[in-house]
Short mmCIF file of C-alpha atoms (C1' of nucleotides) in Angstrom, two decimals:
data_model
loop_
_atom_site.label_atom_id
_atom_site.label_comp_id
_atom_site.label_asym_id
_atom_site.label_seq_id
_atom_site.Cartn_x
_atom_site.Cartn_y
_atom_site.Cartn_z
CA MET A 1 42.58 -22.95 -109.18
CA GLN A 2 41.35 -21.81 -105.86
CA ALA A 3 38.82 -24.63 -105.73
CA LYS A 4 41.37 -27.23 -106.54
CA TYR A 5 43.67 -26.03 -103.81
CA GLN A 6 40.82 -26.03 -101.37
CA LYS A 7 39.91 -29.54 -102.31
CA ALA A 8 43.39 -30.86 -101.69
CA LYS A 9 43.44 -29.11 -98.37
CA MET A 10 40.14 -30.52 -97.20
CA ASN A 11 41.17 -34.03 -98.00
CA SER A 12 44.36 -33.53 -96.10
CA PHE A 13 42.65 -33.94 -92.76
CA ILE A 14 42.45 -37.70 -92.99
CA GLU A 15 45.88 -37.94 -94.54
CA GLU A 16 47.24 -35.81 -91.77
CA LEU A 17 45.76 -37.98 -89.06
CA ARG A 18 46.92 -41.09 -90.82
CA TRP A 19 50.60 -40.28 -90.92
CA ARG A 20 50.42 -38.98 -87.38
CA GLY A 21 49.07 -42.31 -86.23
CA MET A 22 45.90 -40.66 -85.02
CA LEU A 23 43.46 -42.62 -87.11
CA GLN A 24 41.76 -45.56 -85.48
CA ASP A 25 38.53 -46.02 -87.38
CA MET A 26 36.17 -44.14 -89.63
CA THR A 27 32.90 -44.62 -91.42
CA PRO A 28 33.24 -45.47 -95.12
CA GLU A 29 32.37 -42.39 -97.17
CA ILE A 30 33.88 -39.83 -94.85
CA ASP A 31 36.76 -38.78 -97.10
CA ASP A 32 34.42 -38.12 -100.05
CA HIS A 33 32.29 -36.11 -97.74
CA LEU A 34 35.18 -34.01 -96.50
CA ASN A 35 36.37 -33.46 -100.05
CA LYS A 36 33.15 -31.78 -101.04
CA GLY A 37 33.94 -28.65 -99.13
CA MET A 38 33.89 -27.24 -95.67
CA ALA A 39 32.31 -29.61 -93.21
CA ALA A 40 31.62 -29.27 -89.53
CA ALA A 41 32.58 -31.79 -86.87
CA TYR A 42 32.26 -31.94 -83.15
CA LEU A 43 34.11 -33.60 -80.35
CA GLY A 44 32.87 -33.85 -76.81
CA PHE A 45 34.64 -33.28 -73.51
CA ASP A 46 33.34 -34.65 -70.26
CA PRO A 47 33.28 -32.08 -67.46
CA THR A 48 34.29 -34.58 -64.78
CA ALA A 49 36.88 -32.19 -63.37
CA ASP A 50 37.49 -28.46 -63.46
CA SER A 51 40.43 -28.85 -65.79
CA LEU A 52 41.37 -30.84 -68.85
CA HIS A 53 44.31 -33.17 -68.54
CA ILE A 54 46.78 -34.20 -71.17
CA GLY A 55 44.61 -37.13 -72.25
CA HIS A 56 42.10 -34.60 -73.53
CA LEU A 57 44.81 -32.99 -75.57
CA VAL A 58 44.44 -35.71 -78.17
CA GLY A 59 40.89 -34.58 -78.82
CA VAL A 60 41.98 -30.97 -78.89
CA MET A 61 44.66 -31.77 -81.46
CA THR A 62 42.15 -33.67 -83.57
CA LEU A 63 39.87 -30.65 -83.69
CA LEU A 64 42.84 -28.44 -84.41
CA HIS A 65 43.88 -30.49 -87.43
CA PHE A 66 40.29 -30.48 -88.58
CA GLN A 67 40.20 -26.72 -88.46
CA ARG A 68 43.58 -26.41 -90.12
CA ALA A 69 42.27 -28.48 -93.01
CA GLY A 70 39.68 -25.80 -93.54
CA HIS A 71 36.75 -27.34 -91.70
CA LYS A 72 34.68 -26.03 -88.87
CA PRO A 73 35.21 -27.54 -85.41
CA TYR A 74 32.74 -27.58 -82.55
CA ALA A 75 34.01 -28.33 -79.10
CA LEU A 76 31.17 -29.67 -77.03
CA VAL A 77 31.37 -29.60 -73.29
CA GLY A 78 28.96 -32.09 -71.85
CA GLY A 79 27.02 -30.21 -69.22
CA ALA A 80 24.15 -32.62 -69.74
CA THR A 81 25.99 -35.83 -70.48
CA GLY A 82 28.24 -35.10 -67.54
CA MET A 83 25.20 -35.46 -65.35
CA ILE A 84 24.63 -38.99 -66.62
CA GLY A 85 28.09 -40.55 -66.78
CA ASP A 86 29.43 -42.42 -69.76
CA PRO A 87 29.60 -46.17 -69.07
CA SER A 88 32.04 -46.79 -71.92
CA PHE A 89 34.82 -49.02 -70.68
CA LYS A 90 34.28 -48.07 -67.09
CA SER A 91 34.09 -51.00 -64.78
CA ALA A 92 31.71 -49.52 -62.27
CA GLU A 93 28.83 -47.14 -62.03
CA ARG A 94 30.02 -43.60 -61.74
CA ASN A 95 29.19 -41.12 -59.07
CA LEU A 96 27.06 -38.26 -60.18
CA LEU A 97 28.26 -34.70 -59.85
CA ASP A 98 25.96 -32.03 -58.61
CA LYS A 99 24.83 -29.20 -60.83
CA ALA A 100 26.96 -26.50 -59.20
CA THR A 101 30.16 -28.51 -59.59
CA LEU A 102 29.29 -29.31 -63.18
CA ASP A 103 28.63 -25.68 -64.02
CA HIS A 104 31.95 -24.75 -62.55
CA ASN A 105 33.72 -27.53 -64.45
CA VAL A 106 32.04 -26.63 -67.71
CA SER A 107 33.11 -23.03 -67.57
CA CYS A 108 36.66 -23.91 -66.59
CA ILE A 109 36.98 -26.36 -69.45
CA GLN A 110 35.44 -24.00 -71.95
CA ASN A 111 37.94 -21.44 -70.87
CA GLN A 112 40.82 -23.81 -71.47
CA LEU A 113 39.54 -24.93 -74.84
CA SER A 114 39.31 -21.40 -76.07
CA LYS A 115 43.08 -21.29 -76.04
CA PHE A 116 43.73 -23.97 -78.59
CA LEU A 117 41.35 -23.39 -81.45
CA ASP A 118 40.78 -20.36 -83.61
CA PHE A 119 37.61 -18.68 -82.40
CA SER A 120 38.14 -15.38 -84.22
CA THR A 121 34.98 -14.08 -85.75
CA ASP A 122 36.17 -13.30 -89.25
CA SER A 123 36.92 -16.79 -90.55
CA SER A 124 34.09 -18.89 -91.90
CA ASN A 125 35.43 -21.99 -90.20
CA LYS A 126 35.94 -20.41 -86.82
CA ALA A 127 35.66 -22.79 -83.91
CA GLU A 128 32.64 -22.73 -81.66
CA LEU A 129 31.93 -23.92 -78.17
CA VAL A 130 28.65 -25.63 -77.39
CA ASN A 131 27.17 -27.11 -74.25
CA ASN A 132 24.61 -29.85 -74.59
CA TYR A 133 22.95 -28.69 -71.39
CA ASP A 134 21.60 -25.80 -73.46
CA TRP A 135 19.33 -28.04 -75.47
CA MET A 136 18.96 -31.04 -73.20
CA SER A 137 17.78 -29.16 -70.13
CA GLN A 138 14.59 -28.05 -71.88
CA PHE A 139 13.83 -31.52 -73.16
CA SER A 140 11.19 -33.21 -71.04
CA PHE A 141 11.58 -36.85 -70.23
CA LEU A 142 8.33 -37.75 -71.98
CA ASP A 143 9.28 -35.90 -75.11
CA PHE A 144 12.67 -37.48 -75.18
CA ILE A 145 11.30 -40.97 -74.75
CA ARG A 146 8.73 -40.40 -77.50
CA ASP A 147 10.83 -38.54 -80.01
CA VAL A 148 14.22 -40.09 -79.60
CA GLY A 149 13.84 -43.35 -77.73
CA LYS A 150 11.33 -44.67 -80.22
CA HIS A 151 13.92 -44.78 -82.98
CA ILE A 152 16.44 -47.01 -81.31
CA THR A 153 15.83 -50.52 -80.02
CA VAL A 154 17.12 -51.78 -76.74
CA ASN A 155 18.63 -54.69 -78.64
CA TYR A 156 20.72 -52.25 -80.60
CA MET A 157 21.83 -50.45 -77.47
CA MET A 158 22.70 -53.61 -75.62
CA ALA A 159 24.82 -54.84 -78.48
CA LYS A 160 27.33 -52.05 -77.89
CA ASP A 161 30.61 -53.28 -76.59
CA SER A 162 30.68 -50.79 -73.78
CA VAL A 163 27.29 -51.90 -72.50
CA LYS A 164 27.79 -55.58 -73.19
CA ARG A 165 30.92 -55.68 -71.17
CA ARG A 166 29.21 -54.25 -68.14
CA LEU A 167 26.37 -56.72 -68.44
CA GLU A 168 28.70 -59.68 -68.79
CA GLU A 169 30.85 -58.69 -65.87
CA GLY A 170 27.74 -58.74 -63.77
CA SER A 171 28.63 -55.45 -62.17
CA GLY A 172 25.39 -54.04 -63.42
CA LEU A 173 24.54 -50.82 -65.13
CA SER A 174 21.94 -48.34 -64.09
CA PHE A 175 19.26 -47.18 -66.49
CA THR A 176 20.90 -43.77 -66.27
CA GLU A 177 24.18 -44.91 -67.69
CA PHE A 178 22.48 -47.24 -70.12
CA SER A 179 20.68 -44.30 -71.66
CA TYR A 180 23.90 -42.34 -72.05
CA GLN A 181 24.42 -43.31 -75.67
CA LEU A 182 20.99 -41.99 -76.54
CA ILE A 183 21.76 -38.60 -75.09
CA GLN A 184 25.07 -38.40 -76.85
CA GLY A 185 23.40 -39.67 -80.00
CA TYR A 186 20.82 -36.96 -79.72
CA ASP A 187 23.56 -34.33 -79.33
CA PHE A 188 24.89 -35.38 -82.67
CA TYR A 189 21.42 -35.20 -84.16
CA HIS A 190 20.85 -31.77 -82.68
CA LEU A 191 24.11 -30.40 -84.04
CA TRP A 192 23.46 -32.00 -87.39
CA LYS A 193 20.01 -30.48 -87.57
CA ASN A 194 20.87 -27.01 -86.30
CA LYS A 195 24.52 -26.53 -87.14
CA ASN A 196 24.89 -28.78 -90.15
CA CYS A 197 27.46 -30.74 -88.23
CA THR A 198 27.99 -33.99 -90.11
CA VAL A 199 31.00 -35.54 -88.43
CA GLN A 200 31.70 -36.61 -84.90
CA LEU A 201 35.26 -37.13 -83.76
CA GLY A 202 36.31 -38.90 -80.61
CA GLY A 203 38.53 -41.41 -78.89
CA SER A 204 38.18 -45.02 -79.93
CA ASP A 205 36.18 -45.71 -76.80
CA GLN A 206 33.51 -43.41 -78.21
CA TRP A 207 32.87 -45.39 -81.36
CA GLY A 208 29.73 -47.01 -80.05
CA ASN A 209 28.23 -43.76 -78.83
CA ILE A 210 29.07 -41.95 -82.04
CA VAL A 211 27.52 -44.61 -84.20
CA THR A 212 24.31 -44.43 -82.20
CA GLY A 213 24.34 -40.78 -83.25
CA THR A 214 24.74 -41.48 -86.95
CA GLU A 215 21.96 -44.05 -86.63
CA LEU A 216 19.65 -41.51 -85.03
CA ILE A 217 20.39 -38.97 -87.75
CA ARG A 218 19.53 -41.56 -90.37
CA ARG A 219 16.31 -42.61 -88.69
CA MET A 220 15.07 -39.31 -87.32
CA GLY A 221 16.29 -37.00 -90.02
CA GLY A 222 16.92 -39.24 -92.97
CA GLY A 223 20.37 -37.77 -93.30
CA SER A 224 23.84 -39.17 -93.26
CA ALA A 225 26.60 -38.43 -90.83
CA TYR A 226 30.08 -39.72 -90.26
CA ALA A 227 32.33 -40.91 -87.48
CA LEU A 228 36.05 -40.88 -87.02
CA THR A 229 37.95 -42.04 -83.97
CA VAL A 230 41.49 -41.65 -82.79
CA PRO A 231 43.38 -44.36 -80.90
CA LEU A 232 43.80 -44.30 -77.17
CA ILE A 233 47.25 -43.21 -76.17
CA THR A 234 49.38 -45.97 -74.76
CA LYS A 235 52.80 -46.19 -73.23
CA ALA A 236 55.47 -48.63 -74.28
CA ASP A 237 55.86 -49.98 -70.77
CA GLY A 238 52.16 -50.65 -70.43
CA SER A 239 51.45 -48.18 -67.68
CA LYS A 240 48.69 -45.63 -68.01
CA PHE A 241 49.39 -42.58 -70.10
CA GLY A 242 49.19 -39.19 -68.48
CA LYS A 243 49.77 -40.22 -64.90
CA THR A 244 52.71 -39.53 -62.69
CA GLU A 245 53.32 -40.55 -59.09
CA SER A 246 51.51 -37.41 -58.09
CA GLY A 247 48.46 -38.07 -60.25
CA SER A 248 47.13 -36.77 -63.54
CA VAL A 249 48.96 -34.19 -65.55
CA TRP A 250 46.52 -31.31 -65.80
CA LEU A 251 46.46 -28.37 -68.13
CA ASP A 252 45.54 -26.02 -65.33
CA PRO A 253 48.77 -24.47 -64.04
CA GLU A 254 47.30 -24.41 -60.56
CA LYS A 255 46.95 -28.19 -60.58
CA THR A 256 50.11 -29.06 -62.47
CA SER A 257 52.74 -26.38 -62.56
CA PRO A 258 54.20 -25.52 -65.97
CA TYR A 259 57.48 -26.83 -64.66
CA ALA A 260 56.00 -30.23 -63.75
CA PHE A 261 54.19 -30.22 -67.06
CA TYR A 262 57.40 -29.60 -68.95
CA GLN A 263 59.14 -32.31 -66.95
CA PHE A 264 56.44 -34.81 -67.82
CA TRP A 265 57.13 -34.48 -71.51
CA LEU A 266 60.85 -34.38 -71.07
CA ASN A 267 60.72 -37.73 -69.34
CA VAL A 268 58.85 -39.53 -72.08
CA SER A 269 60.60 -42.75 -73.04
CA ASP A 270 62.40 -43.10 -76.37
CA GLU A 271 59.87 -45.65 -77.61
CA ASP A 272 56.98 -43.31 -76.98
CA ALA A 273 58.62 -40.10 -78.15
CA SER A 274 58.14 -40.68 -81.87
CA LYS A 275 54.51 -41.42 -81.36
CA TYR A 276 53.86 -38.47 -79.08
CA ILE A 277 55.61 -35.87 -81.18
CA ARG A 278 53.23 -36.73 -84.02
CA ILE A 279 50.18 -36.56 -81.85
CA PHE A 280 50.86 -33.66 -79.55
CA THR A 281 52.69 -31.20 -81.77
CA THR A 282 51.77 -29.62 -85.06
CA LEU A 283 55.26 -29.99 -86.47
CA ASP A 284 55.20 -31.18 -90.06
CA ARG A 285 56.25 -34.56 -91.21
CA GLU A 286 59.61 -33.55 -92.60
CA THR A 287 60.64 -31.78 -89.41
CA ILE A 288 59.63 -34.74 -87.30
CA GLU A 289 61.41 -37.26 -89.48
CA ASN A 290 64.57 -35.19 -89.43
CA LEU A 291 64.38 -34.98 -85.68
CA GLU A 292 63.95 -38.71 -85.44
CA MET A 293 67.03 -39.28 -87.54
CA SER A 294 69.05 -36.95 -85.36
CA HIS A 295 67.66 -38.67 -82.32
CA GLN A 296 68.80 -42.06 -83.55
CA GLU A 297 72.28 -40.78 -84.16
CA ALA A 298 72.57 -39.25 -80.73
CA PRO A 299 69.91 -40.70 -78.47
CA HIS A 300 71.49 -39.31 -75.33
CA LEU A 301 70.65 -35.78 -76.43
CA ARG A 302 66.96 -36.66 -76.43
CA LEU A 303 66.11 -34.17 -79.10
CA LEU A 304 62.63 -35.58 -79.51
CA GLN A 305 61.75 -35.20 -75.86
CA HIS A 306 63.10 -31.68 -75.71
CA GLU A 307 61.13 -30.69 -78.77
CA ILE A 308 57.89 -32.24 -77.51
CA ALA A 309 58.31 -30.57 -74.14
CA LYS A 310 58.98 -27.24 -75.80
CA GLN A 311 56.10 -27.41 -78.23
CA VAL A 312 53.50 -28.69 -75.82
CA THR A 313 54.47 -26.47 -72.90
CA THR A 314 54.44 -23.43 -75.16
CA MET A 315 51.08 -24.36 -76.62
CA VAL A 316 49.38 -25.15 -73.33
CA HIS A 317 51.04 -22.53 -71.18
CA SER A 318 53.25 -19.93 -72.83
CA GLU A 319 56.68 -19.40 -74.18
CA ALA A 320 57.66 -17.59 -70.99
CA ASP A 321 56.60 -20.58 -68.91
CA TYR A 322 58.55 -22.85 -71.18
CA LEU A 323 61.69 -20.79 -70.79
CA ILE A 324 61.34 -20.73 -67.02
CA ALA A 325 60.75 -24.47 -66.89
CA GLN A 326 63.73 -25.08 -69.10
CA LYS A 327 65.98 -22.88 -67.01
CA ALA A 328 64.79 -24.45 -63.80
CA SER A 329 65.41 -27.91 -65.21
CA GLN A 330 68.95 -27.01 -66.13
CA ILE A 331 69.60 -25.70 -62.68
CA LEU A 332 68.10 -28.70 -60.99
CA PHE A 333 69.49 -31.43 -63.14
CA GLY A 334 72.52 -29.91 -64.73
CA LYS A 335 75.76 -29.24 -62.97
CA SER A 336 74.75 -26.22 -61.04
CA SER A 337 75.75 -24.42 -57.92
CA THR A 338 74.20 -22.45 -55.13
CA GLU A 339 74.75 -19.32 -57.19
CA ASP A 340 72.65 -20.68 -60.05
CA LEU A 341 69.94 -21.59 -57.62
CA ALA A 342 69.97 -18.09 -56.21
CA THR A 343 69.23 -16.66 -59.66
CA LEU A 344 65.73 -18.07 -59.56
CA ASP A 345 63.25 -15.51 -58.36
CA GLU A 346 60.94 -16.47 -55.55
CA ARG A 347 57.93 -17.07 -57.78
CA THR A 348 59.83 -19.44 -60.06
CA PHE A 349 61.47 -21.10 -57.12
CA LEU A 350 58.12 -21.86 -55.53
CA GLN A 351 56.68 -22.99 -58.83
CA VAL A 352 59.51 -25.40 -59.46
CA PHE A 353 59.20 -26.83 -55.99
CA ASP A 354 55.46 -26.90 -56.04
CA GLY A 355 54.28 -30.00 -54.23
CA VAL A 356 57.63 -30.59 -52.57
CA PRO A 357 57.30 -31.31 -48.84
CA GLN A 358 57.97 -28.26 -46.72
CA VAL A 359 58.99 -27.76 -43.15
CA LYS A 360 58.86 -24.52 -41.28
CA ILE A 361 61.33 -23.63 -38.60
CA ASN A 362 61.69 -20.33 -36.86
CA LYS A 363 64.59 -17.96 -36.87
CA THR A 364 65.81 -18.89 -33.41
CA GLN A 365 65.98 -22.54 -34.35
CA PHE A 366 67.83 -21.68 -37.51
CA GLU A 367 70.40 -19.71 -35.60
CA GLU A 368 70.95 -22.61 -33.23
CA ILE A 369 72.06 -24.91 -36.02
CA GLU A 370 75.74 -25.64 -35.64
CA THR A 371 76.40 -28.86 -37.49
CA VAL A 372 74.71 -30.14 -40.61
CA LEU A 373 73.07 -32.89 -38.61
CA ASP A 374 71.39 -30.41 -36.29
CA LEU A 375 69.02 -29.50 -39.07
CA PHE A 376 67.61 -33.01 -39.16
CA GLY A 377 66.86 -33.48 -35.50
CA GLU A 378 63.65 -32.59 -33.74
CA MET A 379 63.65 -29.36 -35.70
CA THR A 380 62.36 -30.94 -38.88
CA GLN A 381 60.31 -33.56 -37.04
CA GLY A 382 60.95 -36.55 -39.19
CA VAL A 383 59.70 -34.89 -42.35
CA ILE A 384 62.97 -35.23 -44.14
CA PHE A 385 64.49 -38.12 -42.22
CA SER A 386 62.84 -40.43 -39.77
CA SER A 387 65.93 -40.53 -37.60
CA LYS A 388 69.23 -38.81 -37.26
CA GLY A 389 70.95 -42.09 -37.93
CA GLU A 390 69.30 -42.26 -41.30
CA ALA A 391 70.44 -38.74 -42.07
CA ARG A 392 73.95 -39.54 -40.99
CA LYS A 393 74.11 -42.62 -43.17
CA LEU A 394 72.85 -40.79 -46.21
CA ILE A 395 75.32 -37.98 -45.71
CA GLN A 396 78.15 -40.45 -45.34
CA GLY A 397 76.94 -42.15 -48.50
CA GLY A 398 77.20 -38.84 -50.32
CA GLY A 399 73.48 -38.51 -50.92
CA LEU A 400 72.59 -35.22 -49.36
CA SER A 401 72.83 -31.70 -50.68
CA ILE A 402 71.73 -28.42 -49.21
CA ASN A 403 71.20 -25.66 -51.76
CA LYS A 404 72.85 -27.89 -54.34
CA GLU A 405 76.00 -28.21 -52.28
CA LYS A 406 76.89 -31.74 -51.35
CA GLN A 407 77.27 -32.30 -47.63
CA THR A 408 79.79 -34.95 -46.77
CA ASP A 409 80.41 -34.57 -43.06
CA PRO A 410 77.40 -34.90 -40.76
CA ASN A 411 79.26 -33.19 -37.97
CA GLY A 412 80.75 -30.48 -40.14
CA ALA A 413 79.84 -26.88 -39.53
CA PHE A 414 76.57 -25.71 -41.01
CA THR A 415 77.41 -22.99 -43.48
CA SER A 416 74.50 -22.86 -45.91
CA GLN A 417 72.94 -19.48 -46.58
CA LEU A 418 69.24 -18.93 -46.97
CA LEU A 419 67.83 -18.56 -50.47
CA GLN A 420 65.55 -15.55 -50.92
CA GLY A 421 66.35 -14.86 -47.31
CA LYS A 422 64.11 -17.65 -46.09
CA TYR A 423 64.49 -20.97 -47.84
CA LEU A 424 66.84 -23.90 -47.64
CA LEU A 425 66.68 -26.49 -50.38
CA VAL A 426 67.44 -29.93 -49.03
CA GLN A 427 68.06 -32.63 -51.59
CA LYS A 428 67.93 -36.24 -50.55
CA GLY A 429 69.37 -38.29 -53.35
CA LYS A 430 68.78 -37.05 -56.82
CA LYS A 431 65.11 -36.36 -56.99
CA ASN A 432 63.78 -35.95 -53.49
CA TYR A 433 63.60 -32.33 -52.59
CA PHE A 434 62.50 -30.69 -49.39
CA ILE A 435 62.12 -27.05 -48.60
CA VAL A 436 62.88 -25.70 -45.19
CA GLU A 437 61.25 -22.34 -44.71
CA VAL A 438 62.62 -20.13 -41.99
CA THR A 439 59.87 -17.98 -40.56
CA ALA A 440 60.38 -14.83 -38.59
"C1'" G B 1 37.32 -84.05 -33.37
"C1'" G B 2 42.52 -86.77 -33.88
"C1'" G B 3 47.76 -86.39 -35.62
"C1'" G B 4 51.90 -83.54 -37.60
"C1'" G B 5 54.35 -78.92 -38.92
"C1'" A B 6 55.20 -73.65 -38.94
"C1'" A B 7 55.38 -68.52 -36.91
"C1'" U B 8 62.29 -64.47 -37.86
"C1'" A B 9 63.05 -57.46 -40.28
"C1'" C B 10 59.12 -54.53 -46.36
"C1'" C B 11 58.79 -59.71 -48.84
"C1'" A B 12 61.16 -64.48 -49.25
"C1'" A B 13 64.37 -67.32 -46.42
"C1'" A B 14 68.92 -69.14 -43.12
"C1'" G B 15 69.98 -69.34 -38.11
"C1'" C B 16 75.48 -75.78 -33.15
"C1'" G B 17 72.41 -72.17 -25.95
"C1'" G B 18 77.17 -67.67 -26.08
"C1'" C B 19 81.36 -65.38 -31.90
"C1'" C B 20 73.34 -62.71 -33.49
"C1'" A B 21 70.92 -56.57 -34.64
"C1'" A B 22 70.61 -61.83 -36.79
"C1'" C B 23 73.55 -65.54 -43.49
"C1'" U B 24 71.44 -64.89 -48.22
"C1'" G B 25 68.05 -63.30 -52.22
"C1'" G B 26 64.38 -59.77 -53.77
"C1'" G B 27 62.49 -54.94 -52.99
"C1'" A B 28 63.40 -50.01 -51.39
"C1'" C B 29 66.80 -46.03 -50.78
"C1'" G B 30 71.67 -43.87 -51.74
"C1'" G B 31 76.54 -43.51 -54.60
"C1'" A B 32 79.52 -44.23 -59.29
"C1'" C B 33 78.52 -44.52 -64.42
"C1'" U B 34 74.75 -42.47 -67.81
"C1'" G B 35 70.60 -39.36 -71.31
"C1'" U B 36 66.81 -36.41 -65.20
"C1'" A B 37 67.14 -43.56 -69.13
"C1'" A B 38 68.24 -48.87 -69.23
"C1'" A B 39 72.07 -52.18 -67.89
"C1'" U B 40 76.22 -52.70 -64.56
"C1'" C B 41 79.18 -52.05 -60.14
"C1'" C B 42 79.35 -50.31 -54.93
"C1'" G B 43 76.96 -48.92 -50.28
"C1'" U B 44 72.72 -48.53 -46.69
"C1'" U B 45 68.30 -51.04 -44.97
"C1'" G B 46 65.97 -51.48 -35.70
"C1'" A B 47 66.99 -46.88 -32.58
"C1'" C B 48 70.46 -43.66 -30.15
"C1'" U B 49 74.82 -36.96 -29.89
"C1'" U B 50 79.33 -43.30 -34.52
"C1'" A B 51 80.29 -45.85 -29.96
"C1'" U B 52 85.26 -51.62 -32.03
"C1'" G B 53 79.47 -48.67 -27.11
"C1'" U B 54 74.25 -48.61 -25.18
"C1'" C B 55 69.12 -49.82 -25.81
"C1'" U B 56 64.82 -52.41 -28.19
"C1'" U B 57 63.81 -56.62 -31.47
"C1'" C B 58 62.96 -63.23 -34.00
"C1'" A B 59 53.93 -64.39 -32.97
"C1'" C B 60 52.26 -63.49 -27.44
"C1'" A B 61 52.88 -64.61 -22.06
"C1'" G B 62 55.67 -67.07 -18.64
"C1'" G B 63 59.88 -70.46 -17.30
"C1'" U B 64 64.96 -73.05 -17.34
"C1'" U B 65 70.01 -70.87 -17.63
"C1'" C B 66 75.61 -66.89 -15.76
"C1'" G B 67 73.61 -66.38 -20.86
"C1'" A B 68 67.83 -67.81 -25.22
"C1'" A B 69 65.73 -66.35 -32.03
"C1'" U B 70 67.62 -71.26 -30.46
"C1'" C B 71 65.47 -75.42 -24.68
"C1'" C B 72 60.54 -76.02 -21.67
"C1'" U B 73 55.13 -74.65 -20.60
"C1'" G B 74 50.79 -72.19 -21.93
"C1'" U B 75 48.07 -68.88 -25.52
"C1'" U B 76 47.01 -67.17 -30.48
"C1'" U B 77 47.31 -67.65 -35.73
"C1'" C B 78 48.44 -70.35 -40.17
"C1'" C B 79 49.53 -74.89 -43.10
"C1'" C B 80 49.32 -80.29 -44.03
"C1'" C B 81 47.33 -85.32 -43.13
"C1'" C B 82 43.19 -88.38 -41.04
"C1'" A B 83 37.72 -87.96 -39.76
#
RNA sequence: GGGGGAAUACCAAAGCGGCCAACUGGGACGGACUGUAAAUCCGUUGACUUAUGUCUUCACAGGUUCGAAUCCUGUUUCCCCCA
């Protein structure tokens, strides 16, 4: 009875990915293999920055589903491969990072990963973190060339799409990047040999590298291993997923505030929402399908977006951060008043307006302000408006608010009070915010 | 090398010597509407303490004229045709 249940559960991994639209490709006998019992799989993360961004979340979710199906996930952070640079679908040779930066990045990323998977010591399928620098750094070049390089032909390596493309474009490819697939392939072999890791998961751009790994395992160890890839995330309008005007959406709250993170998901388009809720949340199929039906009935409520934003923000940050972000969003975008704005504490206020342009003025200047327009003269040095005329026009057009209060008369008396005793929130149009900080 | 044409605001593109800070379209920004969306409608788009006012602008430098984006001369750049 127990065995039967286990079996159904194991198999569910592929089924799970399939209905979530997270299955791009897999090697033939993988489902039989997973049905036999607990298997181990790994998925690699490139330490190109000191934080993961939401693109990496797809890999994280893949590992998470794998673990939930009763298997053992390894999250590999590429301390060694990061030194080489993966040429897959990159148009140009990459810059190399120095060792110190890489070390820093590796530890930051490991730290982030530890949040998502179950690393507790009592379960047999607990997640583990590995770093390929641990085994690659001791490998001498001669040994590597003899023991690994001998098993794979250059013809085979050049046939890979990722390499072929670079050769055809004529942009060239250094030997360093060319050898990347061998290193990654060897990682797979190493984990297979020492950790009984038989599956490698990855984005569809990793297919070539993963297959080099299964090939190495076959030739060097006479064993079999499997590959499974997930599709690259796309957006309905064709633009790149995971980018905003201000750059990548990071998981590190220092780089992308929880509020901005929450906003990113809230602003997902209707076309993408169904896809993303399957990929980025662990909600079950029934719940998602019900939400979709409700969404179709009342699209303006954007239930899907709200749910994605809630789930993902809570998972990546915390419930408290989610609640703050939600409250801040209501204040900023709902019908709110100066009083609502004043209820935000300073920390939240600064978090919400993280990255918003700021101008400092001193107390004397502040006291000299008589009309609304005075604030936008030399005092704020063209940060908010390039000229007073521009400010005047916008005010007359009804597009300026201070502390959420619409200003309609440029020459009217300036009556706004400071928030937290030192801030003024200037809103130019709907989404352009500026903070004026009054210093002592 | 010879001949012809063009240079106007973010882009495109109008512009009888006075009524030109310069038609119009796009873009951008703002407002209304809305779902922090799309579509639509409206407004702004040289600067100035908003004034039916002043100043600086139509490749650059000069000139004609009471008055020049508009006419003349030179310079630069671009396009086309002939070699």
